[in-house]
Amino acid sequence: MRELRISQCMIVKNEEKNIERALSWGKKIMWEQIVVDTGSSDRTVELAKELGARVYHFDWVDDFSAAKNFALQQAKGDWIVFLDADEYILTENTEKLRQVLMDIERKKAPYLALCSNWLNLNDEGQVFNATAQIRIFRNGSGIHYVGRVHEQLEKGNRALGDSELLDAGEALSIYHTGYTEEAYADTGKLQRDERLLLKEISEQPDNFDLMGYLGDIYRAADDYEQAIEWYEKAVQSYLASGIGPVPYFDRLSWTFSYLLELLFQTEKGAERMVDTYGQAIHAIPKECDFDYIMGRFFLSRQDWENAVFHLEQALSILEKNGNMYYGAMLVPNLMSTWEYLAIACFNSKKKEKCVNVCVTYLKENRMAMGILKVLLTAFKSEAPGAKEAEQILGFLGNLYDLSVLKERLFVLKAAKEIAYEGLEQVLWGLFSPQEQAALKGRV
């Protein structure tokens, strides 16, 4: 089998801050790197050439697809990796990418594109949501971009089918920094995208995907009233279309999720949440984020029964359907979701269920302080004294190795933070006199 040729493509404008990382992460596996500049006034072009990329110029025509399709025309490789300058794959994972593509070639598999995780990072470099994206696809297969802005890949005049997509989420994750506060401080991009979306909506007035993207623009600009207006227009356009449930990999999931989040934050909007939720689960029944948002909504209102129902439903849907295409909001907040569920169970007088929820999670991640505190609070409400705490200590011994200082301290800290004095006393007796002396005044 001949050498696998991978073409890395990107379009850029004033990406001086990102271009080095964008061209460095995968350099070892790339057969060629193609940069199409649409009018940079900084050192982007100079740096791209220094890094060995072939640089082309494309006159900007208010159309991202036109620029990207021009880049595709320059690519000669077997496969194309088309990431933006503010996206990257970890360098240590690039060999996985090469192996996945080689396996497809060796097995003559019918896949035309890879679907990978797309992880959005905040200013602290932490993942705040995750979804799936198609950024890696076979060259010469008729795949191209459509849409002036928020462009999508199509083959011919249709979306890629399930049988043409390989779920490579376990092997590949793309990191995206374009949603940080610093990136959003560039209001020029928002204004540009708003202008392009309004132009495209005027040509496609029933396109609910475009309306949802426009809602995103106003949401990013903190104009929540207009964001809600456009999200609701998108929903009404979808309902009027009579399409029915949509495929799992669909923009509409974000429209419903963001609409529910914004309605949650406004007093008047809260009245519309239940109806919107009903429309959402009908449109995309496999999406767990809708129940995750509703669970938090009812938790905030201390409606414990409904909070329990929706949080359990969210976790159940996620377990059943996986998180490759779903759970962009739930998955990064999984620990807090279990904690929310435990709190809702406790307050709805379902203490046995509360304990079961806490134990289930702690068996997988026993150093989850918030969930341990809920568990100990449930125990404390039934057995506050030192005598009962002896039995509870035995129970905790199934979750923690209390002969290990670090784990004893962890449990002791949780007991102190909820003022569970009976358990504190029993735990303190497990420390040697030397340890007690060393820890005095520090715990």
Short mmCIF file of N, CA and C in Angstrom, two decimals, residues 63-73 80 82 112-113 134 137-147 150-160:
data_model
loop_
_atom_site.label_atom_id
_atom_site.label_comp_id
_atom_site.label_asym_id
_atom_site.label_seq_id
_atom_site.Cartn_x
_atom_site.Cartn_y
_atom_site.Cartn_z
N ASP A 63 -18.52 34.81 1.71
CA ASP A 63 -18.98 33.43 1.58
C ASP A 63 -17.88 32.49 2.05
N PHE A 64 -18.06 31.92 3.25
CA PHE A 64 -17.06 31.01 3.79
C PHE A 64 -16.92 29.75 2.94
N SER A 65 -18.04 29.25 2.42
CA SER A 65 -17.98 28.04 1.60
C SER A 65 -17.16 28.26 0.34
N ALA A 66 -17.31 29.42 -0.27
CA ALA A 66 -16.54 29.71 -1.48
C ALA A 66 -15.05 29.66 -1.20
N ALA A 67 -14.63 30.25 -0.06
CA ALA A 67 -13.22 30.24 0.30
C ALA A 67 -12.73 28.82 0.62
N LYS A 68 -13.55 28.08 1.34
CA LYS A 68 -13.14 26.71 1.71
C LYS A 68 -13.11 25.80 0.49
N ASN A 69 -14.07 25.96 -0.40
CA ASN A 69 -14.06 25.12 -1.60
C ASN A 69 -12.87 25.46 -2.50
N PHE A 70 -12.44 26.71 -2.50
CA PHE A 70 -11.22 27.08 -3.22
C PHE A 70 -10.02 26.33 -2.63
N ALA A 71 -9.96 26.25 -1.30
CA ALA A 71 -8.88 25.51 -0.65
C ALA A 71 -8.92 24.04 -1.04
N LEU A 72 -10.12 23.46 -1.10
CA LEU A 72 -10.25 22.05 -1.49
C LEU A 72 -9.69 21.82 -2.90
N GLN A 73 -9.88 22.79 -3.77
CA GLN A 73 -9.39 22.65 -5.15
C GLN A 73 -7.86 22.56 -5.21
N ILE A 80 -8.53 14.86 3.56
CA ILE A 80 -8.40 16.26 3.93
C ILE A 80 -8.76 16.44 5.39
N PHE A 82 -9.69 19.56 7.62
CA PHE A 82 -10.02 20.97 7.46
C PHE A 82 -10.41 21.55 8.82
N LEU A 112 -16.57 7.87 3.99
CA LEU A 112 -16.11 9.06 3.29
C LEU A 112 -15.65 10.15 4.25
N ALA A 113 -16.00 10.04 5.51
CA ALA A 113 -15.65 11.08 6.47
C ALA A 113 -15.63 10.52 7.89
N ILE A 134 -17.71 17.05 11.68
CA ILE A 134 -17.06 16.37 10.55
C ILE A 134 -16.02 17.32 9.99
N PHE A 137 -12.26 14.24 5.85
CA PHE A 137 -13.06 13.57 4.82
C PHE A 137 -12.18 13.21 3.62
N ARG A 138 -12.69 12.28 2.83
CA ARG A 138 -11.95 11.79 1.67
C ARG A 138 -11.94 12.83 0.55
N ASN A 139 -10.80 13.07 -0.03
CA ASN A 139 -10.67 14.01 -1.15
C ASN A 139 -11.19 13.36 -2.43
N GLY A 140 -11.75 14.18 -3.31
CA GLY A 140 -12.21 13.66 -4.60
C GLY A 140 -13.48 12.85 -4.53
N SER A 141 -14.22 12.95 -3.43
CA SER A 141 -15.44 12.15 -3.27
C SER A 141 -16.70 12.96 -3.52
N GLY A 142 -16.53 14.19 -3.97
CA GLY A 142 -17.68 15.05 -4.23
C GLY A 142 -18.13 15.82 -3.00
N ILE A 143 -17.38 15.73 -1.90
CA ILE A 143 -17.73 16.45 -0.68
C ILE A 143 -17.28 17.90 -0.82
N HIS A 144 -18.17 18.83 -0.47
CA HIS A 144 -17.85 20.25 -0.58
C HIS A 144 -18.67 21.01 0.47
N TYR A 145 -18.39 22.30 0.60
CA TYR A 145 -19.07 23.14 1.59
C TYR A 145 -20.22 23.91 0.96
N VAL A 146 -21.27 24.13 1.77
CA VAL A 146 -22.41 24.95 1.36
C VAL A 146 -22.74 25.92 2.48
N GLY A 147 -23.22 27.11 2.10
CA GLY A 147 -23.63 28.11 3.09
C GLY A 147 -22.61 29.23 3.21
N HIS A 150 -21.42 29.56 8.80
CA HIS A 150 -21.74 28.29 9.46
C HIS A 150 -21.92 27.21 8.39
N GLU A 151 -20.95 27.18 7.51
CA GLU A 151 -20.96 26.30 6.36
C GLU A 151 -20.98 24.82 6.78
N GLN A 152 -21.62 23.99 5.96
CA GLN A 152 -21.74 22.57 6.23
C GLN A 152 -21.23 21.77 5.04
N LEU A 153 -20.83 20.54 5.32
CA LEU A 153 -20.37 19.65 4.26
C LEU A 153 -21.54 18.90 3.64
N GLU A 154 -21.50 18.79 2.33
CA GLU A 154 -22.47 17.98 1.61
C GLU A 154 -21.75 17.17 0.54
N LYS A 155 -22.40 16.10 0.12
CA LYS A 155 -21.92 15.32 -1.02
C LYS A 155 -22.96 15.48 -2.11
N GLY A 156 -22.58 16.11 -3.21
CA GLY A 156 -23.58 16.47 -4.20
C GLY A 156 -24.47 17.56 -3.62
N ASN A 157 -25.74 17.26 -3.48
CA ASN A 157 -26.68 18.23 -2.88
C ASN A 157 -27.39 17.62 -1.67
N ARG A 158 -26.70 16.71 -0.96
CA ARG A 158 -27.30 16.06 0.20
C ARG A 158 -26.29 15.98 1.33
N ALA A 159 -26.82 15.82 2.53
CA ALA A 159 -25.94 15.61 3.69
C ALA A 159 -25.33 14.22 3.62
N LEU A 160 -24.21 14.04 4.27
CA LEU A 160 -23.58 12.72 4.33
C LEU A 160 -24.47 11.77 5.11
#
